[in-house]
Every structure is written in C-alpha cells, then in structure tokens.
PDB file of C-alpha atoms in Angstrom:
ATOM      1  CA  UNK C   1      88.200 113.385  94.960  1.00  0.00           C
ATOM      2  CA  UNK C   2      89.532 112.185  98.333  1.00  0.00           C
ATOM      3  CA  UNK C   3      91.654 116.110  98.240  1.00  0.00           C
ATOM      4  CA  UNK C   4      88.115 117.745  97.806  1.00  0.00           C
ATOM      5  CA  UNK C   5      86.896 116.190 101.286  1.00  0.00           C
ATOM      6  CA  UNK C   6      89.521 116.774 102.988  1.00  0.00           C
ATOM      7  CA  UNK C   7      90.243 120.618 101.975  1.00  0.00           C
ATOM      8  CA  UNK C   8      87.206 121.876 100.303  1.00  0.00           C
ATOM      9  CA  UNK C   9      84.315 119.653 102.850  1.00  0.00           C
ATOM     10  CA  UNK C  10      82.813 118.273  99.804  1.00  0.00           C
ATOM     11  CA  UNK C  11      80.019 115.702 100.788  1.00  0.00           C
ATOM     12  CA  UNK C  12      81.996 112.182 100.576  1.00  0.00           C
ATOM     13  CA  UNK C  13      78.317 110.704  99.091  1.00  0.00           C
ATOM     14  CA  UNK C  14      79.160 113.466  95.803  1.00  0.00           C
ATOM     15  CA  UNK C  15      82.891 112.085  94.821  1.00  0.00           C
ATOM     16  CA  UNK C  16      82.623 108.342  95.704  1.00  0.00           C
ATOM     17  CA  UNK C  17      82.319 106.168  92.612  1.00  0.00           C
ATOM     18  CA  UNK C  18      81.187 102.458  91.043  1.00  0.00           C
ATOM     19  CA  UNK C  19      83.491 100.526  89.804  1.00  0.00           C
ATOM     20  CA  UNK C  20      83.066  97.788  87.468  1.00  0.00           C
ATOM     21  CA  UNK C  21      83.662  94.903  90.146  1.00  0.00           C
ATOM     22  CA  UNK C  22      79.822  94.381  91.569  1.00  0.00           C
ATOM     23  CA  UNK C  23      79.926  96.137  95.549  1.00  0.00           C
ATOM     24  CA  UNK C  24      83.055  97.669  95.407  1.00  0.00           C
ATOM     25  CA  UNK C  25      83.098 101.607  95.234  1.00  0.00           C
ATOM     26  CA  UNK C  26      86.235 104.216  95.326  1.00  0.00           C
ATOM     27  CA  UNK C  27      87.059 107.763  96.380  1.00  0.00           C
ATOM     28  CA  UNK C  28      90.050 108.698  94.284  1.00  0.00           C
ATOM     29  CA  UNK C  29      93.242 110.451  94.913  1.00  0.00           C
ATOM     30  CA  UNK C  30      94.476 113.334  93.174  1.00  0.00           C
ATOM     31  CA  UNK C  31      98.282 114.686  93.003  1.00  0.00           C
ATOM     32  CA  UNK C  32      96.683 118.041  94.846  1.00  0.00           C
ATOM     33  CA  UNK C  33      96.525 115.648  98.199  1.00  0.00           C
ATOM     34  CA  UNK C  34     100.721 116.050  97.978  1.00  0.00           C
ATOM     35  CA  UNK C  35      99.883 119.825  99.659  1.00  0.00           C
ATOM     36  CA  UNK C  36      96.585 118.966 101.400  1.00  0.00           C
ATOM     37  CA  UNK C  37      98.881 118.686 104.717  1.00  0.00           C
ATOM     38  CA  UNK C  38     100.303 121.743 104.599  1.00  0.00           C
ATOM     39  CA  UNK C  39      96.292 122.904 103.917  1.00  0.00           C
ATOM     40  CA  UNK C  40      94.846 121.096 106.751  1.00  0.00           C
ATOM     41  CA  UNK C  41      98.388 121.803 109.300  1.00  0.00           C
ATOM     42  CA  UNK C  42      96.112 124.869 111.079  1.00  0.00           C
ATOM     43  CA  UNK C  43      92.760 123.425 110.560  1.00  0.00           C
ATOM     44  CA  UNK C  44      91.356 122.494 114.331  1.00  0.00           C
ATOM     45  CA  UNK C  45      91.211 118.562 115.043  1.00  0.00           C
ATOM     46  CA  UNK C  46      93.125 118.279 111.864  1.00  0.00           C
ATOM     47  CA  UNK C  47      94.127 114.380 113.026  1.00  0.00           C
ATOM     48  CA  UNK C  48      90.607 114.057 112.774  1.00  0.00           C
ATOM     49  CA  UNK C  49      88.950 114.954 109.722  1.00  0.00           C
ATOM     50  CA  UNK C  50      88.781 111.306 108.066  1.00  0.00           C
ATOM     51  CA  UNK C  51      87.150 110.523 111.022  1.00  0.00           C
ATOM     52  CA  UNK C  52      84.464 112.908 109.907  1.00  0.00           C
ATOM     53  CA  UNK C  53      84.404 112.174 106.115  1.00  0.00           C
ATOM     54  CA  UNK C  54      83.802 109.214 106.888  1.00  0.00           C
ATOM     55  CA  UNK C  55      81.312 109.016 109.672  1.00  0.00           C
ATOM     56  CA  UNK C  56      78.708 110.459 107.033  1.00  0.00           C
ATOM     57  CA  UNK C  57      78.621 107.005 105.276  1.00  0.00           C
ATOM     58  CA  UNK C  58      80.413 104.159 107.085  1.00  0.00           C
ATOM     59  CA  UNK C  59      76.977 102.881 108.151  1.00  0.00           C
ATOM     60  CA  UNK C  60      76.519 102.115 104.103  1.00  0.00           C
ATOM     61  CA  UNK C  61      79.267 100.065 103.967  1.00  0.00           C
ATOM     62  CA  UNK C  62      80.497  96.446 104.802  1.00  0.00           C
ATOM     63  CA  UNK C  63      84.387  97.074 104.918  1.00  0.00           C
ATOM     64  CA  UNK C  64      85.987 100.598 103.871  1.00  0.00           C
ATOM     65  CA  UNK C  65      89.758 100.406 102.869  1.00  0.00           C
ATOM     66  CA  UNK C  66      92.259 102.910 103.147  1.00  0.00           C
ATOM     67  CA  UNK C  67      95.480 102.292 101.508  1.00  0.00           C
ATOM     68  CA  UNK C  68      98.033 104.686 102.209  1.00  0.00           C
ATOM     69  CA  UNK C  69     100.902 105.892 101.455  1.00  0.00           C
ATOM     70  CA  UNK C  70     104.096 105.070 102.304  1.00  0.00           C
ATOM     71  CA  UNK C  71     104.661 108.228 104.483  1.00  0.00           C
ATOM     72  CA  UNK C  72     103.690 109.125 108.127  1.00  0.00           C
ATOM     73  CA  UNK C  73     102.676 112.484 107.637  1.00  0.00           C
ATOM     74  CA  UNK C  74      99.329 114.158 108.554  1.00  0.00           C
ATOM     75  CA  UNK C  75      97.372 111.981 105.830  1.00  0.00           C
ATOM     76  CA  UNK C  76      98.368 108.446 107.098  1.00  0.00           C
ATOM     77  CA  UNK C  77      98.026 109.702 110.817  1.00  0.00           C
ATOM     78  CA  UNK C  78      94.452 110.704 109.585  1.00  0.00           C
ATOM     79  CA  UNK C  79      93.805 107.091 108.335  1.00  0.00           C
ATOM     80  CA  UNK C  80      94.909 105.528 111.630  1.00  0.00           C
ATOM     81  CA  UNK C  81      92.389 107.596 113.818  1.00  0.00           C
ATOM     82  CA  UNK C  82      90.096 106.681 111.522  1.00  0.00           C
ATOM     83  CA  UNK C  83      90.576 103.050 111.156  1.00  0.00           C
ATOM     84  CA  UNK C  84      89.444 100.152 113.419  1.00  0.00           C
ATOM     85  CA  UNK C  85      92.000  98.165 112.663  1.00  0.00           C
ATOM     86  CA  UNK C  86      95.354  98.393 110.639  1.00  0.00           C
ATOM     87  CA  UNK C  87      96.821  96.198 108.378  1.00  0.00           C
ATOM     88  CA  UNK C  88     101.347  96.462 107.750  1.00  0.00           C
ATOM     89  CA  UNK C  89     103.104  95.875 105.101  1.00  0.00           C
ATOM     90  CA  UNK C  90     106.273  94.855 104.924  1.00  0.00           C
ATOM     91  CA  UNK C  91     108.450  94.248 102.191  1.00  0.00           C
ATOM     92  CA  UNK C  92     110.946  91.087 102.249  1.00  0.00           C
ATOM     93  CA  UNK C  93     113.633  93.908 102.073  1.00  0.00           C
ATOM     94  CA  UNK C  94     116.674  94.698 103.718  1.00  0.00           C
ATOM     95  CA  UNK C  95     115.392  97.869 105.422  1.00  0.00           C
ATOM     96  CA  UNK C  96     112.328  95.843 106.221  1.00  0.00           C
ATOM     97  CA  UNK C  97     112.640  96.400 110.144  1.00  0.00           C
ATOM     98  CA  UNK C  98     113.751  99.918 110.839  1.00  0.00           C
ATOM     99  CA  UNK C  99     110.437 101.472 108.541  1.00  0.00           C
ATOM    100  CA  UNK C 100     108.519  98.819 110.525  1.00  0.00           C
ATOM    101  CA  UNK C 101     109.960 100.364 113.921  1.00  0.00           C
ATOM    102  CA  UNK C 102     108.995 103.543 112.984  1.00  0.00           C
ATOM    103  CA  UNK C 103     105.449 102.480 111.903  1.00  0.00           C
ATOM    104  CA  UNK C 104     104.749 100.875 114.981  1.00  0.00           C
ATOM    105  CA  UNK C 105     106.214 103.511 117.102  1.00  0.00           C
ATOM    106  CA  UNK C 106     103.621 106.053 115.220  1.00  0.00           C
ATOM    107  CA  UNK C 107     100.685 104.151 115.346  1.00  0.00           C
ATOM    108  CA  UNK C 108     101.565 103.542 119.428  1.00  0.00           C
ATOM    109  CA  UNK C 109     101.460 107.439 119.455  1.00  0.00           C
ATOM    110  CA  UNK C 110      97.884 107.108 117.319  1.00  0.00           C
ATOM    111  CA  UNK C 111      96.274 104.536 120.183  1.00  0.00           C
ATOM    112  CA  UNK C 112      97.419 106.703 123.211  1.00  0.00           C
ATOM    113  CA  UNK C 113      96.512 110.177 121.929  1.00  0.00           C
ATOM    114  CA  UNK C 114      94.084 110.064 119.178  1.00  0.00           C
ATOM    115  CA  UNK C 115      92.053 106.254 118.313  1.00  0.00           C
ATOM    116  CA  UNK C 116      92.773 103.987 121.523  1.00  0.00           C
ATOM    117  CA  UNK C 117      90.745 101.530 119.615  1.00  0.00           C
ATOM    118  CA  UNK C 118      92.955 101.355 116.954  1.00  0.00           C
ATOM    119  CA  UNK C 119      94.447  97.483 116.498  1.00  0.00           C
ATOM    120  CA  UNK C 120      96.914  95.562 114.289  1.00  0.00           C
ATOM    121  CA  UNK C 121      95.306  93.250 111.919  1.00  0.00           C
ATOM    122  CA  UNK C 122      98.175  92.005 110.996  1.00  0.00           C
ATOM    123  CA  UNK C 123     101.746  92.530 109.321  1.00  0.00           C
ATOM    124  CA  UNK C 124     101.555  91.593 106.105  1.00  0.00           C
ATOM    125  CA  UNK C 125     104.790  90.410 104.236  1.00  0.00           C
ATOM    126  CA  UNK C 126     104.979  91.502 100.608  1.00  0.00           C
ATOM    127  CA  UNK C 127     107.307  91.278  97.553  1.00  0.00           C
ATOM    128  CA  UNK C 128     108.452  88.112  98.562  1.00  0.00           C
ATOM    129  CA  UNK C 129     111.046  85.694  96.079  1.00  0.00           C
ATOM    130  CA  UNK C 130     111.615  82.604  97.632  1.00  0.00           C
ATOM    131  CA  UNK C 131     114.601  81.871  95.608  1.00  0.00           C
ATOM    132  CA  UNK C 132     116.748  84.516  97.453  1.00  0.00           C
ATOM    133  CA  UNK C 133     117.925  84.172 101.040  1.00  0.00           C
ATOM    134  CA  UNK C 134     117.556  87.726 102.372  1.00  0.00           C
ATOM    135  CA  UNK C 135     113.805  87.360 101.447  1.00  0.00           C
ATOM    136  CA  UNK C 136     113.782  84.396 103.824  1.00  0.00           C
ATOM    137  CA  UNK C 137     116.143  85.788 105.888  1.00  0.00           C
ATOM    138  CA  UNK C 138     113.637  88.945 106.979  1.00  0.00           C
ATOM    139  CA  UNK C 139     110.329  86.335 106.864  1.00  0.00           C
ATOM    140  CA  UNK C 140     111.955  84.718 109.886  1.00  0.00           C
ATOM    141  CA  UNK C 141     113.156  87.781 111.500  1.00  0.00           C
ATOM    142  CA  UNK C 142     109.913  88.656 111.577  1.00  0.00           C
ATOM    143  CA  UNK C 143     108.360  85.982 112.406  1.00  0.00           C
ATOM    144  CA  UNK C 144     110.305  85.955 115.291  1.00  0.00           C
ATOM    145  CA  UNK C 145     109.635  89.255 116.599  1.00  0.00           C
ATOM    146  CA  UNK C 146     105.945  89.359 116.305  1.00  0.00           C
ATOM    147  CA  UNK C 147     104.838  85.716 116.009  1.00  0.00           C
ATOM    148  CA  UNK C 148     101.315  85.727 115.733  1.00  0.00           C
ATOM    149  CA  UNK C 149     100.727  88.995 114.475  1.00  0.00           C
ATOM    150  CA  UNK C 150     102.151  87.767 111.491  1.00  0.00           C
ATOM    151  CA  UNK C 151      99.613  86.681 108.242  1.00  0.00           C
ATOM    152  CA  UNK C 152     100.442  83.039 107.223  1.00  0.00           C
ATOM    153  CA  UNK C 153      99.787  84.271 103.995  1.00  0.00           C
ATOM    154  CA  UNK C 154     102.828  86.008 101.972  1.00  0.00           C
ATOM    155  CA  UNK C 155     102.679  88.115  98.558  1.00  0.00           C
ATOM    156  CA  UNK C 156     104.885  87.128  96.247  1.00  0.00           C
ATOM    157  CA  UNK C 157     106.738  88.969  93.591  1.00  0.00           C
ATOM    158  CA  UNK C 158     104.378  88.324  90.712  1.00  0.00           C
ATOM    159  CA  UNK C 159     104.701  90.333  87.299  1.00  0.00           C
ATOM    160  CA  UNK C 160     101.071  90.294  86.968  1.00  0.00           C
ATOM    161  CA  UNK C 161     100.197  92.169  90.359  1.00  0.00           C
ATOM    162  CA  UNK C 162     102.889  94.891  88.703  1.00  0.00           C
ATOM    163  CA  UNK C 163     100.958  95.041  85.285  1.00  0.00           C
ATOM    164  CA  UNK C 164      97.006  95.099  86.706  1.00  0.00           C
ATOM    165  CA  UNK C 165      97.417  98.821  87.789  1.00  0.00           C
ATOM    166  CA  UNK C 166      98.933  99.742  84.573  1.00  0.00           C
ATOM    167  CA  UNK C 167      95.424  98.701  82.783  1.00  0.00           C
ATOM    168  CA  UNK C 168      93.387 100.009  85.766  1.00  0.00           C
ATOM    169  CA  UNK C 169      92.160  96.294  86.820  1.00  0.00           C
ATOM    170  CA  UNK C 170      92.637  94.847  90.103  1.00  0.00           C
ATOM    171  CA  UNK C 171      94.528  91.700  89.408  1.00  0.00           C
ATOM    172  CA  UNK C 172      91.605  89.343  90.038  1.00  0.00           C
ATOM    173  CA  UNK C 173      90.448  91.066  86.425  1.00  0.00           C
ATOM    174  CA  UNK C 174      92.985  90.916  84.930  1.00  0.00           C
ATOM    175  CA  UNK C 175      94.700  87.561  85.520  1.00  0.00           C
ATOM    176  CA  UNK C 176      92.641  85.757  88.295  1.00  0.00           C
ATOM    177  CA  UNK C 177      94.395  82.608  88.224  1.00  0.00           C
ATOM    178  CA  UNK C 178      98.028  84.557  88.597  1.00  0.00           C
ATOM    179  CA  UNK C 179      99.810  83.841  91.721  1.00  0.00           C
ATOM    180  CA  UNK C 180      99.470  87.744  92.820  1.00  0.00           C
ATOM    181  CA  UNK C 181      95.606  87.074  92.698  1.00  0.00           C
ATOM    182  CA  UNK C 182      95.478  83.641  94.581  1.00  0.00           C
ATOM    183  CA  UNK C 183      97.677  85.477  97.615  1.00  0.00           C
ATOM    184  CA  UNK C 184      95.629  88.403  97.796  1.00  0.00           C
ATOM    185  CA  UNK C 185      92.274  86.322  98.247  1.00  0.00           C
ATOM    186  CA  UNK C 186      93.793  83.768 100.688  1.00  0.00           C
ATOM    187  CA  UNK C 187      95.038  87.070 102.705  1.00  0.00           C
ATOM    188  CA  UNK C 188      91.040  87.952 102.567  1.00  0.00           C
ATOM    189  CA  UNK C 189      90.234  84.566 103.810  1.00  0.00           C
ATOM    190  CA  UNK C 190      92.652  84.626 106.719  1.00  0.00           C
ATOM    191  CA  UNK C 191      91.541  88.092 107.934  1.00  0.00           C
ATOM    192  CA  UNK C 192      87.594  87.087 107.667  1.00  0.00           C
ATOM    193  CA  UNK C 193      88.849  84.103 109.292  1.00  0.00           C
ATOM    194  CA  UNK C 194      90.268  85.931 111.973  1.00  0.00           C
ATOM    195  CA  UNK C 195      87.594  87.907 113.169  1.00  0.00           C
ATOM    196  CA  UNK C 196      85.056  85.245 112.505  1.00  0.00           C
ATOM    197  CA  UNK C 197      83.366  86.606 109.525  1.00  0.00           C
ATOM    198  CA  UNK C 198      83.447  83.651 106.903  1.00  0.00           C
ATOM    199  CA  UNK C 199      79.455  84.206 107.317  1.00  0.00           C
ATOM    200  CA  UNK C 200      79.978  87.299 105.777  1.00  0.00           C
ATOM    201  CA  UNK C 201      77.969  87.687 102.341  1.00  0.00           C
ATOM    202  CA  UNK C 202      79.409  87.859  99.261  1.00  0.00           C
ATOM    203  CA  UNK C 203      77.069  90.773  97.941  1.00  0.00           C
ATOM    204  CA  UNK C 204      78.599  93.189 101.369  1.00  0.00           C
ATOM    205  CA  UNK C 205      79.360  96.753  99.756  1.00  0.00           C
ATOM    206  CA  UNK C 206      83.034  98.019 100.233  1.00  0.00           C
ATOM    207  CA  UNK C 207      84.844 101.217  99.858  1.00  0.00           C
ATOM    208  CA  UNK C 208      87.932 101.710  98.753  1.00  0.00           C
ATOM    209  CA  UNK C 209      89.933 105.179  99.100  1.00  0.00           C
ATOM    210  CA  UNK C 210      93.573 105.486  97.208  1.00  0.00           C
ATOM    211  CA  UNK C 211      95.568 108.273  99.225  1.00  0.00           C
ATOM    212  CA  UNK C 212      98.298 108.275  96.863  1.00  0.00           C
ATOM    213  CA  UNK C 213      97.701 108.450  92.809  1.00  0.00           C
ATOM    214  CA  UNK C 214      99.112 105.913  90.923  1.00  0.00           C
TER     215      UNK C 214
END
C-alpha cells in the first residue's frame, strides 16, 4: 500500500498492482495514510519522500497519476514536489474560489522552495449542471481570472461517474457511452493535445496512486 512506502520504505515495485484495464497499474491507499503525516512530520526531507518512491520506477512508466486528496497537508505537498505538472479541480460551487486561492497560494510555496519545475496543467472545472446559474456563474468567473489555464473541457454532474466507484470500475467500464465517460476522455485528449502527445501509443503503461481510500 501507498502507507507502506511512505512509513515502512517498502519497495514501490512489491505493492503496485494490475488492474483489469490493459496498461494501467495502481498503488492503493489505506485509511492508516490518515496518520502517516504525523509519522513522516520528523522524518528528514519529509516533503520529499514521493519524490523517492517514485524515482525507483518512473522510468517504467508512460504517465503516473496522483490523485489527492482534498487537503494540503504533508501528503498533497509530497505529490506536488513530486509531480511535473499539476492538474486543479474545481467544483462549479459557491466556495469554488477561496479553496482555489489557497491551492494556488500552496503550490506557489511548492515551486519556490521545493519542485521549481512544478507547472499547472490546467484547472479543471468539475460537477458542473448547466441548468443552474451559480454553476455558470463560477465557469465565467473563472474563466475570467485564469483564461487560458482553463480546460475547454467541463465534467458534468453525471449519476454514472457517482455509481462506477461504488462497483470498483472506472466509468469507461462501467458505462462508456455515459456523459461522465465522454468528458473524462475529451479532458485526456485536450491535455495530450496540449503538450503535443497525440503520437502517444495507445499500449503506454500508466500508474495510478489513490492517496485517499474510497
């Protein structure tokens, strides 16, 4: 488990696993990773030890994920030193800005002190109802504010992205044709797009690592 790597410096190579999606592997989460902060808070470089998980395999591997959660304790500011490139979230909510502040303001902190090559991919805007006028309402405001660093491609509240974790299926499994599933792979296309990679094959191996448990 992710925990173990962190904590216990199990080799990454020994808790990774397949998944039944062809090229896709994970490294789980575990509800012990709720105290591995307070584990890790006197351990030296601390910030740093995703960095060193994952420098043992990141040569194997086309793309590795992290998805994190929504904190900005030691774990996520682990992910960001570790990352190349981060991708934000933000939900068409009304508190949509002020945890997007605060995000930013961290991951400034990250670039200057810990991963200057950290960049933003892109803010991503999620649970999105076009039928109600504050969801529009925070699109623009957005928009606005950060222009191009904005995906053209928006989630939408879908049922079926809601009930695919339930059955332990990404949603292109279990409902490829949903709406969730169609916005998730156009957000794929725009961000190979982006960093001119549509060349990319479609056999690339990619790791995925949960930092919260569902």
């Amino acid at each position: 488990m992710f925990y173990d790597c962190l904590v216990n410096d199990t080799p990454i190579d020994k808790v990774i696993l397949e998944t039944e999606t062809p090229n896709l592997f994970l490294l789980p989460s575990h509800l012990d990773l709720v105290g591995a902060e307070i584990e890790l808070i006197n351990h030296p470089n601390r910030e740093k030890k995703l960095l060193q998980v994952l420098n043992e395999v990141k040569d194997q591997y086309e793309f590795i994920i992290i998805d994190c959660s929504p904190s900005l304790g030691l774990i996520t500011v682990n992910a960001l030193t570790a990352s190349d490139s981060v991708i934000i979230p933000v939900q068409c909510e009304f508190f949509a800005l002020e945890g997007l502040g605060k995000l930013l303001n961290t991951i400034k902190i990250v670039q200057s002190r810990l991963n200057q090559h950290l960049a933003i991919e892109g803010i991503l805007m999620t649970m999105y109802d076009g039928r109600l006028r504050l969801s529009n309402q925070v699109v623009e405001e957005v928009k606005n504010h950060f222009d191009d660093s904005v995906f053209h491609t928006i989630i939408h509240r879908n049922t079926r992205l809601g009930e695919a974790p339930s059955l332990g299926k990404p949603v292109l499994m279990y409902d490829a044709d949903s709406t969730g599933a169609m916005n998730y792979l156009n957000l794929a296309k725009e961000i190979l797009q982006r960093n001119d990679m549509t060349h990319i094959r479609n056999a690339e191996k990619t790791l995925e690592i949960e930092e919260n448990e569902q």
